[in-house]
mmCIF file of C-alpha atoms and ligand atoms in Angstrom:
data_model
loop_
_atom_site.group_PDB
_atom_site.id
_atom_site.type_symbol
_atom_site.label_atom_id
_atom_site.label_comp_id
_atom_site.label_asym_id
_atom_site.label_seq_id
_atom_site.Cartn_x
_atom_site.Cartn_y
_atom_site.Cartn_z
ATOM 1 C CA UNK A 1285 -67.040 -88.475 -63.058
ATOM 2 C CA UNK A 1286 -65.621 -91.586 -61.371
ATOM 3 C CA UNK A 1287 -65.159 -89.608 -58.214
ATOM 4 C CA UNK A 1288 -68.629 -88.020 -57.186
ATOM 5 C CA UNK A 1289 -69.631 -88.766 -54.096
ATOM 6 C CA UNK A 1290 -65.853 -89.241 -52.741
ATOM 7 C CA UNK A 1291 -64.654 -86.588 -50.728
ATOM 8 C CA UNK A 1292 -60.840 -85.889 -51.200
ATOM 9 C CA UNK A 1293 -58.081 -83.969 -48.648
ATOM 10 C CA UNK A 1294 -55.046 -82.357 -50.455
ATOM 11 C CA UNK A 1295 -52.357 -81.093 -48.635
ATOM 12 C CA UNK A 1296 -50.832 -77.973 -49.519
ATOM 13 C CA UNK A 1297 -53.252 -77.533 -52.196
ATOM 14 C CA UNK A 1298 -53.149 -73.608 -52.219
ATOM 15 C CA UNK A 1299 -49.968 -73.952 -55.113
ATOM 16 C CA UNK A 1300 -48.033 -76.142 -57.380
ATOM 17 C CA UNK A 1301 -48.763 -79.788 -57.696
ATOM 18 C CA UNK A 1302 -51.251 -80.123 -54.746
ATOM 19 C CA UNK A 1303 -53.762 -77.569 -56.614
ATOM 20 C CA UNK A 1304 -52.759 -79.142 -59.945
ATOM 21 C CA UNK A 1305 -54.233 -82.761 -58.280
ATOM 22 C CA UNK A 1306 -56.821 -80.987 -56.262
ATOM 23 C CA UNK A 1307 -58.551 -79.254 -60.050
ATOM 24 C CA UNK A 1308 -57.958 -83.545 -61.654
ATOM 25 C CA UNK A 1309 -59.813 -84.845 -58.370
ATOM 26 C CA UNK A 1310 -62.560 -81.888 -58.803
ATOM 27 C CA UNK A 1311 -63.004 -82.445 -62.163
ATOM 28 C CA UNK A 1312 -63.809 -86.079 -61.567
ATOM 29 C CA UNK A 1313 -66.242 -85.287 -59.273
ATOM 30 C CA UNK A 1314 -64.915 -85.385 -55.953
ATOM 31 C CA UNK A 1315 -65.727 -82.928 -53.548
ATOM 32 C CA UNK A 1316 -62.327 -81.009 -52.005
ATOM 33 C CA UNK A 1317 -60.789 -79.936 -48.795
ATOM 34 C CA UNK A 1318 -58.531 -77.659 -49.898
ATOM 35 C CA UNK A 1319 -55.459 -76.811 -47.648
ATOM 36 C CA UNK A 1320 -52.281 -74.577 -47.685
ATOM 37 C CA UNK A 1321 -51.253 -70.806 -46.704
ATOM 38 C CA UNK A 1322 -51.169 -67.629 -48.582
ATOM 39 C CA UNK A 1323 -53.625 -65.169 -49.102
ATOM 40 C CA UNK A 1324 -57.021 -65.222 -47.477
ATOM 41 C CA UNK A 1325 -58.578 -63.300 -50.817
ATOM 42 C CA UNK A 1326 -56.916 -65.652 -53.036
ATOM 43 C CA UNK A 1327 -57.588 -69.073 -51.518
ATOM 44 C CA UNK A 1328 -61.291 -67.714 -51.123
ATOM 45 C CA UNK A 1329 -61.551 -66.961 -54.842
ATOM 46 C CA UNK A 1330 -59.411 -69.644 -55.981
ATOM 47 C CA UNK A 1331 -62.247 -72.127 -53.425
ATOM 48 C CA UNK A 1332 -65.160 -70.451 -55.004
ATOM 49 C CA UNK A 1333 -63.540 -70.777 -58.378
ATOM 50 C CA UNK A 1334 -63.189 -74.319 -58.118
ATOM 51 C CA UNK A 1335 -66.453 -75.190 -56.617
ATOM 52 C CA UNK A 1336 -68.108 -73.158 -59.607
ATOM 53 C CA UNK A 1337 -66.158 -74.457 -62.251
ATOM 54 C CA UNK A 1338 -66.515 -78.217 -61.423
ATOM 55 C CA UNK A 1339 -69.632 -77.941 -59.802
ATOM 56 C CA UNK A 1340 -68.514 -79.899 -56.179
ATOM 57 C CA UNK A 1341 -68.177 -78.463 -52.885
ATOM 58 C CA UNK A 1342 -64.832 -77.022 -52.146
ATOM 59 C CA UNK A 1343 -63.452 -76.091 -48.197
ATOM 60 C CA UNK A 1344 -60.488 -75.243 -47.345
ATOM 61 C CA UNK A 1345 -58.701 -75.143 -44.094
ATOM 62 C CA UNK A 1346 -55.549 -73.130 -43.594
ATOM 63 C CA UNK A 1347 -54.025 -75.822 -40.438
ATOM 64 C CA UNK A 1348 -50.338 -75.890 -40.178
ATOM 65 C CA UNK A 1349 -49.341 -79.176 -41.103
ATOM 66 C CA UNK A 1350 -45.872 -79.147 -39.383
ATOM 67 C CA UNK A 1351 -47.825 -79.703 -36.508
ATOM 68 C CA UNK A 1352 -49.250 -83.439 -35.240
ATOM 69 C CA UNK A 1353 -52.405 -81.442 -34.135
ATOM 70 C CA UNK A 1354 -53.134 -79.380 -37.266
ATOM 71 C CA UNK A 1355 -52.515 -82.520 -39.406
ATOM 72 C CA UNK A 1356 -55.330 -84.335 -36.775
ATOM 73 C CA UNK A 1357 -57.251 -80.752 -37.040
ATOM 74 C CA UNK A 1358 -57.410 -80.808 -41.230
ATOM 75 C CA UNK A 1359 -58.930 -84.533 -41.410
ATOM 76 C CA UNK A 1360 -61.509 -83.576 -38.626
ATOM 77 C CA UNK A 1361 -62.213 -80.371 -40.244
ATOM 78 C CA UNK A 1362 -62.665 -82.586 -43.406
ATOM 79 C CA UNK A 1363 -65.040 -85.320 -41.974
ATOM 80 C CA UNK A 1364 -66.891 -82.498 -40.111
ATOM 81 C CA UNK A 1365 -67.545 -80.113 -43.102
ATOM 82 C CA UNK A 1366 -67.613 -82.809 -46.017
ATOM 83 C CA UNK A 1367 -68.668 -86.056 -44.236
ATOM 84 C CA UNK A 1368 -65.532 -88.176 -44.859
ATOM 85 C CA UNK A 1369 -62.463 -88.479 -46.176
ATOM 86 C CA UNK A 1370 -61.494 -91.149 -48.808
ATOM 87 C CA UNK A 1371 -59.204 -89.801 -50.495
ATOM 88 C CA UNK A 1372 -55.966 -88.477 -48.796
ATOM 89 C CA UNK A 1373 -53.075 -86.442 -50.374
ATOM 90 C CA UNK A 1374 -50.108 -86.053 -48.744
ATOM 91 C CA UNK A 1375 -48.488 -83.270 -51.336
ATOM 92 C CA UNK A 1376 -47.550 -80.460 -48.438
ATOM 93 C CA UNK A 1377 -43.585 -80.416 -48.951
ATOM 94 C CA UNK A 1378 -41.564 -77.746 -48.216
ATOM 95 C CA UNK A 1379 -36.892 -77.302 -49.250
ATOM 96 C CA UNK A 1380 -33.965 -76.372 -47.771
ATOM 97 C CA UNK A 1381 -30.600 -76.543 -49.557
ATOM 98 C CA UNK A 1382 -27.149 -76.916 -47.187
ATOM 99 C CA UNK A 1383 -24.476 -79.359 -46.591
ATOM 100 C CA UNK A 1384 -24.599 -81.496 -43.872
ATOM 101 C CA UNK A 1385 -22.111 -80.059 -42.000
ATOM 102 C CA UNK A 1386 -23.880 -76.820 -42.016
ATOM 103 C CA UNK A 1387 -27.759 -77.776 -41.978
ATOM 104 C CA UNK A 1388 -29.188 -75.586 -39.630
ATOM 105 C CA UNK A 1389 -30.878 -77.747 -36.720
ATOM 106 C CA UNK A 1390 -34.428 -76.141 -36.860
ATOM 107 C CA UNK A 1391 -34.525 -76.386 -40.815
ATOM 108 C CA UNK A 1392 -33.810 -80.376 -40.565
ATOM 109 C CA UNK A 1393 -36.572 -80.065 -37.785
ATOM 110 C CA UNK A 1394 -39.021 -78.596 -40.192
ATOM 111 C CA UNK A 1395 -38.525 -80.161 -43.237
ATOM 112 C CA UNK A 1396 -39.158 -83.616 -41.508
ATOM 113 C CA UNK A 1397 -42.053 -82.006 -39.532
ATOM 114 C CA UNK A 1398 -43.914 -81.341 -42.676
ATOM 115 C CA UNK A 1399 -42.078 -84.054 -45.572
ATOM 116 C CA UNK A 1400 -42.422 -86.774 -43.195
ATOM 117 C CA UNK A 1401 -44.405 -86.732 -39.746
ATOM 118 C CA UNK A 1402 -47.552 -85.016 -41.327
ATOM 119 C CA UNK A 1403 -47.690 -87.734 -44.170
ATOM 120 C CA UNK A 1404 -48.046 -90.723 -40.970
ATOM 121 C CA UNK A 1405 -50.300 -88.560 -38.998
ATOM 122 C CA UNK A 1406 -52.530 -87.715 -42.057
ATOM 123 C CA UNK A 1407 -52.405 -91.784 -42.823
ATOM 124 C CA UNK A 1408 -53.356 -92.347 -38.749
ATOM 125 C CA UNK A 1409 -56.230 -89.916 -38.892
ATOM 126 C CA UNK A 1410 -57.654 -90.806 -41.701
ATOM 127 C CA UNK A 1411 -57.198 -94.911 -42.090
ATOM 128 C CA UNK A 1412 -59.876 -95.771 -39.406
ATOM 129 C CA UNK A 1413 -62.875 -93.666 -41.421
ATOM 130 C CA UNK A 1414 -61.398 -95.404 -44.464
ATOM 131 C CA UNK A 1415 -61.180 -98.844 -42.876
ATOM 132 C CA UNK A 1416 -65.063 -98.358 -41.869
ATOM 133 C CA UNK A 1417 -66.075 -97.473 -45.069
ATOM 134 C CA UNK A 1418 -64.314 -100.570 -46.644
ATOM 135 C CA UNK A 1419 -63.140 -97.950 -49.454
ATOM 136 C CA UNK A 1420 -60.399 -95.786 -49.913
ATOM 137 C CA UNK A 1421 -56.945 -93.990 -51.422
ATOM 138 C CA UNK A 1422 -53.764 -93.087 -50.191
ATOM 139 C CA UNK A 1423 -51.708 -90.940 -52.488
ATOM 140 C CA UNK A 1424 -48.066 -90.111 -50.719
ATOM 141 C CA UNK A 1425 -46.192 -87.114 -52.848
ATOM 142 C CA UNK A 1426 -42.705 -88.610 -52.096
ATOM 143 C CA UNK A 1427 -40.427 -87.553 -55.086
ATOM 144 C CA UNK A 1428 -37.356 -88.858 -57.122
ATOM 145 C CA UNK A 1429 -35.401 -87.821 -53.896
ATOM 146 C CA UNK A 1430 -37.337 -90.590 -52.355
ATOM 147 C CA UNK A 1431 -35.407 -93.154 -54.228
ATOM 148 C CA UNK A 1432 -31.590 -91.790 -55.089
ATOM 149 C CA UNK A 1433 -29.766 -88.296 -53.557
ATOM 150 C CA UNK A 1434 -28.615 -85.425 -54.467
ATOM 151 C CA UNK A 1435 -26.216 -83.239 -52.547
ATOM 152 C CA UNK A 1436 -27.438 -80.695 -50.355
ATOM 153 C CA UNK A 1437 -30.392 -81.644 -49.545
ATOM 154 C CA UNK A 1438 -30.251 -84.023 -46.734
ATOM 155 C CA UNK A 1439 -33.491 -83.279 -44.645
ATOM 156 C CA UNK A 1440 -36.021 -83.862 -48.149
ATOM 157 C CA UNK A 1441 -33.609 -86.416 -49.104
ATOM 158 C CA UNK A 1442 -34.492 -88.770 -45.819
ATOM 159 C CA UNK A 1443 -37.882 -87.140 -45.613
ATOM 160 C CA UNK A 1444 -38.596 -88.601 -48.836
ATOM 161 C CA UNK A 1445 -37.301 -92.129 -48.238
ATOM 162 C CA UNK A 1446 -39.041 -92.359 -45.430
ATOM 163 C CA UNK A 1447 -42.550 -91.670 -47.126
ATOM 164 C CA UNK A 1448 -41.703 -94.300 -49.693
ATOM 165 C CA UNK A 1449 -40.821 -96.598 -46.720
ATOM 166 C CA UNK A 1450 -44.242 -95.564 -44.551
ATOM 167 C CA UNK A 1451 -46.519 -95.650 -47.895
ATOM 168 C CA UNK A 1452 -45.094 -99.688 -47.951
ATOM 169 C CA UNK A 1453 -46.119 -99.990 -44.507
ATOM 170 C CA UNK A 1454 -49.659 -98.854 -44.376
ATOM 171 C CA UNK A 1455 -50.248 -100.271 -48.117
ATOM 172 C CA UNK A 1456 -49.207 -104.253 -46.491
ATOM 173 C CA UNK A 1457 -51.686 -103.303 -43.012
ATOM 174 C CA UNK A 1458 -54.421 -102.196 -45.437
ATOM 175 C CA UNK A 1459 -54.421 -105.107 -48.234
ATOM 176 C CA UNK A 1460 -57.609 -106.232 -47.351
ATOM 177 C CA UNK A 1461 -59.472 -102.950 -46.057
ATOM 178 C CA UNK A 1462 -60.427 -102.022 -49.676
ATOM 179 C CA UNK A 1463 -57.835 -99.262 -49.203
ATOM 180 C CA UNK A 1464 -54.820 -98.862 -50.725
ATOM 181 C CA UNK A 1465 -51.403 -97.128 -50.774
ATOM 182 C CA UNK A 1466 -48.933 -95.919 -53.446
ATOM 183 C CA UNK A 1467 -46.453 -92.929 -53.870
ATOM 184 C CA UNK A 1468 -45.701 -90.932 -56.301
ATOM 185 C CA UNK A 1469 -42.174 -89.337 -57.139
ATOM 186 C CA UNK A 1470 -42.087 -86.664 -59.496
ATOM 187 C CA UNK A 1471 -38.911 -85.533 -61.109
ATOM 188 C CA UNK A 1472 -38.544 -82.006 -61.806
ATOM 189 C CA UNK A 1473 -41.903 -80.099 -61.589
ATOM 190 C CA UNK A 1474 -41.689 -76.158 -62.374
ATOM 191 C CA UNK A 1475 -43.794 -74.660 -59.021
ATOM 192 C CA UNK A 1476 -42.774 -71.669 -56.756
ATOM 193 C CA UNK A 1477 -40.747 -74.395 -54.837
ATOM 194 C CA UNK A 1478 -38.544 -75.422 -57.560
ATOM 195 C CA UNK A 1479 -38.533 -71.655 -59.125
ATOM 196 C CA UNK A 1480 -36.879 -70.422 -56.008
ATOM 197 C CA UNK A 1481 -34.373 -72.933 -55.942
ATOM 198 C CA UNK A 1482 -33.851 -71.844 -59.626
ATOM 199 C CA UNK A 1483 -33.742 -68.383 -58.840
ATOM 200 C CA UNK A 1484 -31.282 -68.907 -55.757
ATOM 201 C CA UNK A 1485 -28.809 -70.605 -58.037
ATOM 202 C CA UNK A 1486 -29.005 -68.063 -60.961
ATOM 203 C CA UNK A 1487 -27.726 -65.795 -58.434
ATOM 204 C CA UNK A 1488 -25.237 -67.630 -56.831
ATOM 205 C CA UNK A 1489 -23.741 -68.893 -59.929
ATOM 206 C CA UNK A 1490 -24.069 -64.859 -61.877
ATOM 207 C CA UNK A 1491 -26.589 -66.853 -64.761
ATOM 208 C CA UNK A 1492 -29.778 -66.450 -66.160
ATOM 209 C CA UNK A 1493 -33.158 -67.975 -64.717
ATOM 210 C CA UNK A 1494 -33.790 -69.417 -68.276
ATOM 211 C CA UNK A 1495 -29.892 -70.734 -68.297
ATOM 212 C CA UNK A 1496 -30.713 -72.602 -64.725
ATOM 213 C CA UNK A 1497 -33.805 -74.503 -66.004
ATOM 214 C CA UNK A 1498 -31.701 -75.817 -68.589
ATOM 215 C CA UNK A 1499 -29.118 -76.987 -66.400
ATOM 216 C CA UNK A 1500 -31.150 -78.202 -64.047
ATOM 217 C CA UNK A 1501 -32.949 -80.606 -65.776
ATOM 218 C CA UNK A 1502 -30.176 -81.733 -67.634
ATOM 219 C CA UNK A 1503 -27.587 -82.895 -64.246
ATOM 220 C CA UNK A 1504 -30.664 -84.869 -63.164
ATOM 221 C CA UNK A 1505 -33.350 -85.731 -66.352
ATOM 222 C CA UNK A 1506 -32.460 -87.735 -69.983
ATOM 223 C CA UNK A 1507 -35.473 -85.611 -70.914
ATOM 224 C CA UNK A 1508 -34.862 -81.788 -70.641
ATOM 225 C CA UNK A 1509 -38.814 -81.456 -69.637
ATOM 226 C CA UNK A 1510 -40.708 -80.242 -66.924
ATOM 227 C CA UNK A 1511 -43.417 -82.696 -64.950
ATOM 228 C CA UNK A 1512 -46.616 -80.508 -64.685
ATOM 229 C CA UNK A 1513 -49.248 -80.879 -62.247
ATOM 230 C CA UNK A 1514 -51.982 -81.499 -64.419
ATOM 231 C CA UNK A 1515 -49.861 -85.028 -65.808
ATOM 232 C CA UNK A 1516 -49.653 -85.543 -61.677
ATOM 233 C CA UNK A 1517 -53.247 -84.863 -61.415
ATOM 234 C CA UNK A 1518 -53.619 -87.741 -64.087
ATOM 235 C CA UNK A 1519 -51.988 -90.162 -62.703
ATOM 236 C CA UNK A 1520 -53.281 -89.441 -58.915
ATOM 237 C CA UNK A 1521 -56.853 -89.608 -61.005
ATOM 238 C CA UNK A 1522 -55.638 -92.966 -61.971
ATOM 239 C CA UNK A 1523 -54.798 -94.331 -58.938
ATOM 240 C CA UNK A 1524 -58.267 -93.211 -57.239
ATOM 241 C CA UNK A 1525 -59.969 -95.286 -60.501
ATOM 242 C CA UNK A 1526 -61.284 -98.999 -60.236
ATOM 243 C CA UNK A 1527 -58.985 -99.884 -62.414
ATOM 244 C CA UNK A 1528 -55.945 -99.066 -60.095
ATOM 245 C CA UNK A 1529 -57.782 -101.096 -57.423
ATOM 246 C CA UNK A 1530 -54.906 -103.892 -57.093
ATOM 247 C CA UNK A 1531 -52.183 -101.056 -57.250
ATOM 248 C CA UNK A 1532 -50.741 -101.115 -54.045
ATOM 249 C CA UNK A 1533 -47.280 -100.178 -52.084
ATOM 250 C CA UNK A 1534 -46.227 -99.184 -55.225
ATOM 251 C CA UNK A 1535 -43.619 -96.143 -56.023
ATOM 252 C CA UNK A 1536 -45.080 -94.414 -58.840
ATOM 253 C CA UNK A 1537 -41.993 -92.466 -60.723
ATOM 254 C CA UNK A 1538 -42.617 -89.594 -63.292
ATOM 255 C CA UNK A 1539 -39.668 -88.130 -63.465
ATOM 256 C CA UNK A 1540 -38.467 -87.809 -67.098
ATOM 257 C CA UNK A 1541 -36.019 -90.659 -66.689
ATOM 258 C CA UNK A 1542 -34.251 -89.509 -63.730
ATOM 259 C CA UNK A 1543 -34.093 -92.462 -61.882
ATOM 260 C CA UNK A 1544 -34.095 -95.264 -64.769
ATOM 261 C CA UNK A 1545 -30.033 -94.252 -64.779
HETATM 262 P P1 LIG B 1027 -45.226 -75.505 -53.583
HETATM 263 O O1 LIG B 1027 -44.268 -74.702 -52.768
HETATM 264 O O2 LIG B 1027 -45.719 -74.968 -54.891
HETATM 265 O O3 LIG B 1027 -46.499 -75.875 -52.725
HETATM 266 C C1 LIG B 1027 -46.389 -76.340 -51.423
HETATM 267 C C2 LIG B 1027 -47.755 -76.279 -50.756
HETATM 268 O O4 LIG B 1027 -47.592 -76.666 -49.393
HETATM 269 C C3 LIG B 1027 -48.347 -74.869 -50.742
HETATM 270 O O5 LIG B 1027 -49.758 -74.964 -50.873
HETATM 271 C C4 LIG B 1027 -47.984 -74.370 -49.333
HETATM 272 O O6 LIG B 1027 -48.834 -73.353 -48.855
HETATM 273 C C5 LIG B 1027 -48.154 -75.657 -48.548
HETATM 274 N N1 LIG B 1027 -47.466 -75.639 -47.258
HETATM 275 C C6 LIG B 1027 -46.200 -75.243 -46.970
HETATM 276 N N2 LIG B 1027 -45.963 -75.371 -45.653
HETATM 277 C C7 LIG B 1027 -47.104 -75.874 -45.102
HETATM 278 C C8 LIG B 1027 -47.493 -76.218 -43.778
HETATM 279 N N3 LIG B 1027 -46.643 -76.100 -42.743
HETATM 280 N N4 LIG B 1027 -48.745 -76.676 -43.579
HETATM 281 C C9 LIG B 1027 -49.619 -76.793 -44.602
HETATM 282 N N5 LIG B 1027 -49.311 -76.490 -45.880
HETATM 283 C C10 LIG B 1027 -48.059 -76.027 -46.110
HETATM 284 O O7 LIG B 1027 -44.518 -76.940 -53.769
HETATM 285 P P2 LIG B 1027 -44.660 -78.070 -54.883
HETATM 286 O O8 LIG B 1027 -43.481 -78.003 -55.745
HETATM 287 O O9 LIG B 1027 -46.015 -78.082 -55.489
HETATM 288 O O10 LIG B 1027 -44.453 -79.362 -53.981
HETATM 289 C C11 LIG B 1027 -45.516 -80.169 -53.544
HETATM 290 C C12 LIG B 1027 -44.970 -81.513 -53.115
HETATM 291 O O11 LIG B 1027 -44.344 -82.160 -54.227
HETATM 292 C C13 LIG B 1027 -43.898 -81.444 -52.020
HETATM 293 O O12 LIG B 1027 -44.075 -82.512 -51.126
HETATM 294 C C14 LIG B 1027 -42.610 -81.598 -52.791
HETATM 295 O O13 LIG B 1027 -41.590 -82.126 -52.006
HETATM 296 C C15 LIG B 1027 -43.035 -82.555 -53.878
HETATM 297 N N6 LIG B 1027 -42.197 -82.555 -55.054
HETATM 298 C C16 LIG B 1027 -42.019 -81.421 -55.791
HETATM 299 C C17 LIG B 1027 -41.201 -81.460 -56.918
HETATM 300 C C18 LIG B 1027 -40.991 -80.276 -57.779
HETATM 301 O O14 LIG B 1027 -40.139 -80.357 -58.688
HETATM 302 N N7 LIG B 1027 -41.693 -79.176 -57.589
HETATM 303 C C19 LIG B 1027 -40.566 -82.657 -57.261
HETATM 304 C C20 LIG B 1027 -40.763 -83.772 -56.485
HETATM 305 C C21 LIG B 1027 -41.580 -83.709 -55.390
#
């Protein structure tokens, strides 16, 4: 329980790897602000759920993070309803697939709304409680696409960078505030994101779902593997422990190989 007492915000914790680090920060004690969209029933079960199963207080608030003010909103909401916040994940990430020469305007617009802006307005709201407090941990969700490209995907590709870039930033300014700063960059991670994308190119290229995963993994991964969230949740467990407390501005890769080529 090397978390009680610490309250932690996950982005886009309603799904995929944000709820798998949300359940590894619960079950170390810490109590949660949940955030996300989806289904009012659902979130309110899967809330209550957690809060009963690892006995800490779970909120959630639904703010759209694409949004400067509903990035502000969530950390308020946070130090309001749970006291603080000392542990921030920025895991809210959203796709879209096109060449450049074809990337719709308002999807490049969103993708870096929500990959990019919300992970420095989340750091700006929440640094000066954490700076008070003397204590606290960043955890960026960049991804493998924070460090090489793939075609495609040129809004998450630059998002990405960039949060590896800003997590450098803020880790150097916050050296000596007891606070620090890392990233992580998962490789492939099977979640309704990376299912759709499946999905969308089982159809275009007249295969089978099953046939895709295969494929997928192996143009990018040596190992033919999914990440899961619950080895994210470890390591984002890790880097909240005492023993991480040195670890900082550090791009944390767990990617089944991807990027060691
Ligand atoms: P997901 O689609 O399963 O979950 C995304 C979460 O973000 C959901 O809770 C969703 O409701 C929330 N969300 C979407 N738009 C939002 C908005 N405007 N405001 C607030 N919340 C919003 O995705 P995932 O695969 O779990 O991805 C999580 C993060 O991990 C993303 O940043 C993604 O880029 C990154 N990542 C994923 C993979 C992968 O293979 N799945 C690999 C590397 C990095």
């Amino acid at each position: 329980m090397a978390l009680k007492g610490k309250v932690a915000v996950v982005t886009g914790s309603t799904s995929g790897i944000g709820l798998g680090i949300a359940r590894a920060l619960a079950a170390e004690g810490a109590d949660i602000m949940l955030n996300g969209f989806g289904d009012g029933a659902a979130i309110e079960a899967l809330r209550a759920g957690m809060a009963a199963e690892f006995g800490v207080r779970v909120a959630y608030d639904g703010a759209d993070l694409s949004k400067a003010e509903g990035v502000a909103g969530l950390i308020g909401a946070a130090e309001a309803e749970l006291g603080a916040v000392d542990v921030l994940v920025n895991n809210a990430g959203i796709q879209f697939v096109a060449p450049v020469d074809e990337f719709p305007n308002e999807k490049w617009e969103q993708v870096i709304a929500l990959n990019l802006s919300a992970v420095f307005y989340g750091m700006k709201a929440a640094i000066p409680g954490m700076k008070a407090r003397g204590w606290g941990r960043i955890i960026n969700i960049a991804s493998a696409h924070g460090l090489v490209a793939s075609a495609g995907k040129v809004a998450y590709v630059a998002a990405k960078h960039g949060v590896v870039g800003a997590t450098k930033v803020a880790a150097l300014e916050l050296a000596n505030a007891g606070v620090t700063v890392n990233a992580i960059c998962p490789g492939w991670v099977l979640t309704p994101l990376v299912q759709k994308q499946i999905e969308d190119r089982a159809k275009a290229n007249g295969t089978t779902v099953e046939e895709e995963k295969i494929k997928l993994l192996s143009e990018k991964q040596p190992m033919h593997k999914f990440t899961t969230p619950e080895h994210l949740g470890a390591l984002a467990v890790f880097l909240c422990s005492d023993g991480a407390e040195t670890m900082t501005g550090v791009v944390h890769s767990m990617d089944g190989g991807w990027v060691a080529q």
